[in-house]
């Protein structure tokens, strides 16, 4: 009888450990290049973005870093698979970085209140897009208002 209880405890502990791993937060790194843009603009700019889900996907921390970008005016997460354009669903940066800029363009946290359009309030949908490669990041500039650098989140 004691062995059965011990076996049940071991199985239960393994199951709980596995479900804890499943619920863990995720980290995504994205390389941003002009080649990933659907119109592939001539640019020497590049960058990276990092996303980390927290609190079981109710918050996403992010940072967007760029190199050699000129007159950046926005950065977003858009819905869309590789090679296709889609609507923005989260603004990561809005404003103006005058002239040539290298460094941290944006840093912050995304919550359900930050989502736009059909995704407003639907944090689970955004997390699913990140997991499945259904979203991308791009940085917009005066010279390339549709996007100068882009990377697929996966």
Tab-separated table of C-alpha atoms in Angstrom:
chain	number	residue	atom	x	y	z
A	1	UNK	CA	0.000	0.000	0.000
A	2	UNK	CA	2.861	2.374	0.816
A	3	UNK	CA	4.480	1.795	-2.582
A	4	UNK	CA	1.251	2.650	-4.426
A	5	UNK	CA	0.952	5.943	-2.515
A	6	UNK	CA	4.587	6.741	-3.252
A	7	UNK	CA	4.085	5.939	-6.936
A	8	UNK	CA	0.967	8.147	-7.050
A	9	UNK	CA	2.871	10.999	-5.401
A	10	UNK	CA	5.710	10.679	-7.940
A	11	UNK	CA	3.275	10.622	-10.882
A	12	UNK	CA	1.369	13.624	-9.494
A	13	UNK	CA	4.596	15.561	-8.922
A	14	UNK	CA	5.745	14.814	-12.476
A	15	UNK	CA	2.375	15.926	-13.868
A	16	UNK	CA	2.396	19.166	-11.857
A	17	UNK	CA	5.970	19.837	-12.905
A	18	UNK	CA	5.073	19.327	-16.560
A	19	UNK	CA	2.065	21.655	-16.349
A	20	UNK	CA	4.211	24.306	-14.659
A	21	UNK	CA	6.653	24.090	-17.550
A	22	UNK	CA	3.778	24.415	-20.009
A	23	UNK	CA	2.511	27.579	-18.265
A	24	UNK	CA	5.947	29.196	-18.280
A	25	UNK	CA	6.349	32.543	-19.911
A	26	UNK	CA	8.017	32.755	-23.321
A	27	UNK	CA	10.820	34.868	-24.761
A	28	UNK	CA	10.980	35.889	-28.417
A	29	UNK	CA	13.928	37.497	-30.229
A	30	UNK	CA	13.402	39.132	-33.605
A	31	UNK	CA	16.019	40.314	-36.102
A	32	UNK	CA	14.894	43.431	-38.018
A	33	UNK	CA	16.199	43.971	-41.573
A	34	UNK	CA	15.088	45.824	-44.716
A	35	UNK	CA	15.066	42.499	-46.615
A	36	UNK	CA	12.104	41.294	-44.535
A	37	UNK	CA	9.930	44.236	-45.640
A	38	UNK	CA	7.605	43.304	-48.494
A	39	UNK	CA	8.887	46.293	-50.500
A	40	UNK	CA	12.535	45.699	-49.389
A	41	UNK	CA	13.690	49.329	-49.262
A	42	UNK	CA	17.304	50.368	-49.807
A	43	UNK	CA	18.565	50.923	-46.261
A	44	UNK	CA	21.555	50.285	-44.046
A	45	UNK	CA	19.292	50.155	-40.980
A	46	UNK	CA	18.912	47.038	-38.861
A	47	UNK	CA	17.706	46.149	-35.421
A	48	UNK	CA	16.285	43.647	-33.032
A	49	UNK	CA	13.212	43.324	-30.875
A	50	UNK	CA	12.675	41.187	-27.822
A	51	UNK	CA	9.395	40.147	-26.246
A	52	UNK	CA	8.777	38.256	-23.041
A	53	UNK	CA	5.369	37.125	-21.859
A	54	UNK	CA	4.741	37.486	-18.142
A	55	UNK	CA	1.930	36.662	-15.748
A	56	UNK	CA	0.706	33.804	-17.939
A	57	UNK	CA	0.487	36.002	-21.020
A	58	UNK	CA	-1.408	38.927	-19.534
A	59	UNK	CA	1.621	41.210	-19.895
A	60	UNK	CA	4.309	41.296	-22.576
A	61	UNK	CA	7.560	43.159	-21.906
A	62	UNK	CA	9.334	44.477	-24.991
A	63	UNK	CA	12.408	46.307	-26.216
A	64	UNK	CA	13.145	47.527	-29.732
A	65	UNK	CA	16.762	48.368	-30.626
A	66	UNK	CA	17.828	49.885	-33.947
A	67	UNK	CA	21.044	50.735	-35.782
A	68	UNK	CA	21.479	53.421	-38.420
A	69	UNK	CA	17.780	54.243	-38.735
A	70	UNK	CA	17.033	57.733	-40.088
A	71	UNK	CA	13.970	59.720	-38.966
A	72	UNK	CA	12.075	56.867	-37.293
A	73	UNK	CA	8.472	57.789	-36.583
A	74	UNK	CA	6.706	54.574	-35.499
A	75	UNK	CA	7.116	50.904	-34.617
A	76	UNK	CA	4.319	48.348	-34.371
A	77	UNK	CA	3.419	44.716	-34.065
A	78	UNK	CA	1.350	43.839	-37.135
A	79	UNK	CA	-0.768	40.804	-37.940
A	80	UNK	CA	0.721	38.931	-40.903
A	81	UNK	CA	2.781	35.953	-41.891
A	82	UNK	CA	6.179	36.234	-43.523
A	83	UNK	CA	5.886	38.029	-46.856
A	84	UNK	CA	2.462	39.521	-46.228
A	85	UNK	CA	1.440	42.920	-44.869
A	86	UNK	CA	-1.224	43.308	-42.223
A	87	UNK	CA	-2.773	45.846	-39.902
A	88	UNK	CA	-0.980	47.092	-36.790
A	89	UNK	CA	-2.306	45.698	-33.527
A	90	UNK	CA	0.095	47.287	-31.013
A	91	UNK	CA	2.059	50.522	-31.147
A	92	UNK	CA	5.548	50.077	-29.713
A	93	UNK	CA	6.849	53.541	-30.625
A	94	UNK	CA	5.244	56.717	-31.881
A	95	UNK	CA	6.933	60.050	-32.094
A	96	UNK	CA	10.022	61.156	-33.901
A	97	UNK	CA	13.718	60.279	-33.723
A	98	UNK	CA	15.250	63.024	-35.822
A	99	UNK	CA	18.262	62.184	-37.961
A	100	UNK	CA	20.335	59.022	-37.822
A	101	UNK	CA	19.741	57.025	-34.657
A	102	UNK	CA	21.181	53.889	-33.064
A	103	UNK	CA	20.042	52.601	-29.689
A	104	UNK	CA	16.887	51.673	-27.810
A	105	UNK	CA	13.950	53.002	-29.791
A	106	UNK	CA	11.246	51.690	-27.459
A	107	UNK	CA	10.837	49.766	-24.229
A	108	UNK	CA	7.727	48.979	-22.226
A	109	UNK	CA	4.900	46.597	-21.433
A	110	UNK	CA	1.882	45.572	-23.471
A	111	UNK	CA	-1.452	44.786	-21.817
A	112	UNK	CA	-4.891	44.061	-23.279
A	113	UNK	CA	-5.705	47.795	-23.152
A	114	UNK	CA	-2.872	48.531	-25.616
A	115	UNK	CA	-4.249	46.324	-28.381
A	116	UNK	CA	-6.076	47.853	-31.365
A	117	UNK	CA	-8.635	46.930	-33.981
A	118	UNK	CA	-10.079	43.429	-33.918
A	119	UNK	CA	-7.550	42.501	-31.202
A	120	UNK	CA	-8.619	45.167	-28.671
A	121	UNK	CA	-8.674	43.478	-25.258
A	122	UNK	CA	-7.694	40.053	-26.656
A	123	UNK	CA	-4.300	39.367	-25.117
A	124	UNK	CA	-4.604	35.589	-25.660
A	125	UNK	CA	-4.984	36.193	-29.396
A	126	UNK	CA	-1.794	38.280	-29.466
A	127	UNK	CA	0.132	35.626	-27.521
A	128	UNK	CA	-1.095	32.974	-29.984
A	129	UNK	CA	0.096	35.103	-32.920
A	130	UNK	CA	3.544	35.372	-31.316
A	131	UNK	CA	3.724	31.618	-30.761
A	132	UNK	CA	2.611	30.707	-34.281
A	133	UNK	CA	4.583	33.253	-36.333
A	134	UNK	CA	1.448	35.164	-37.297
A	135	UNK	CA	2.823	38.576	-36.345
A	136	UNK	CA	5.766	40.792	-37.231
A	137	UNK	CA	7.463	43.948	-35.987
A	138	UNK	CA	8.416	46.813	-38.209
A	139	UNK	CA	9.881	50.277	-37.816
A	140	UNK	CA	8.516	53.089	-39.970
A	141	UNK	CA	10.503	56.113	-41.139
A	142	UNK	CA	9.835	59.297	-43.089
A	143	UNK	CA	11.515	57.774	-46.165
A	144	UNK	CA	9.696	54.434	-45.781
A	145	UNK	CA	6.294	55.049	-44.187
A	146	UNK	CA	5.178	51.442	-44.810
A	147	UNK	CA	8.243	50.161	-42.952
A	148	UNK	CA	12.021	50.264	-43.290
A	149	UNK	CA	13.008	47.254	-41.197
A	150	UNK	CA	10.949	44.239	-40.262
A	151	UNK	CA	11.181	40.872	-38.565
A	152	UNK	CA	8.807	37.970	-38.059
A	153	UNK	CA	8.080	37.080	-34.429
A	154	UNK	CA	8.513	33.350	-33.832
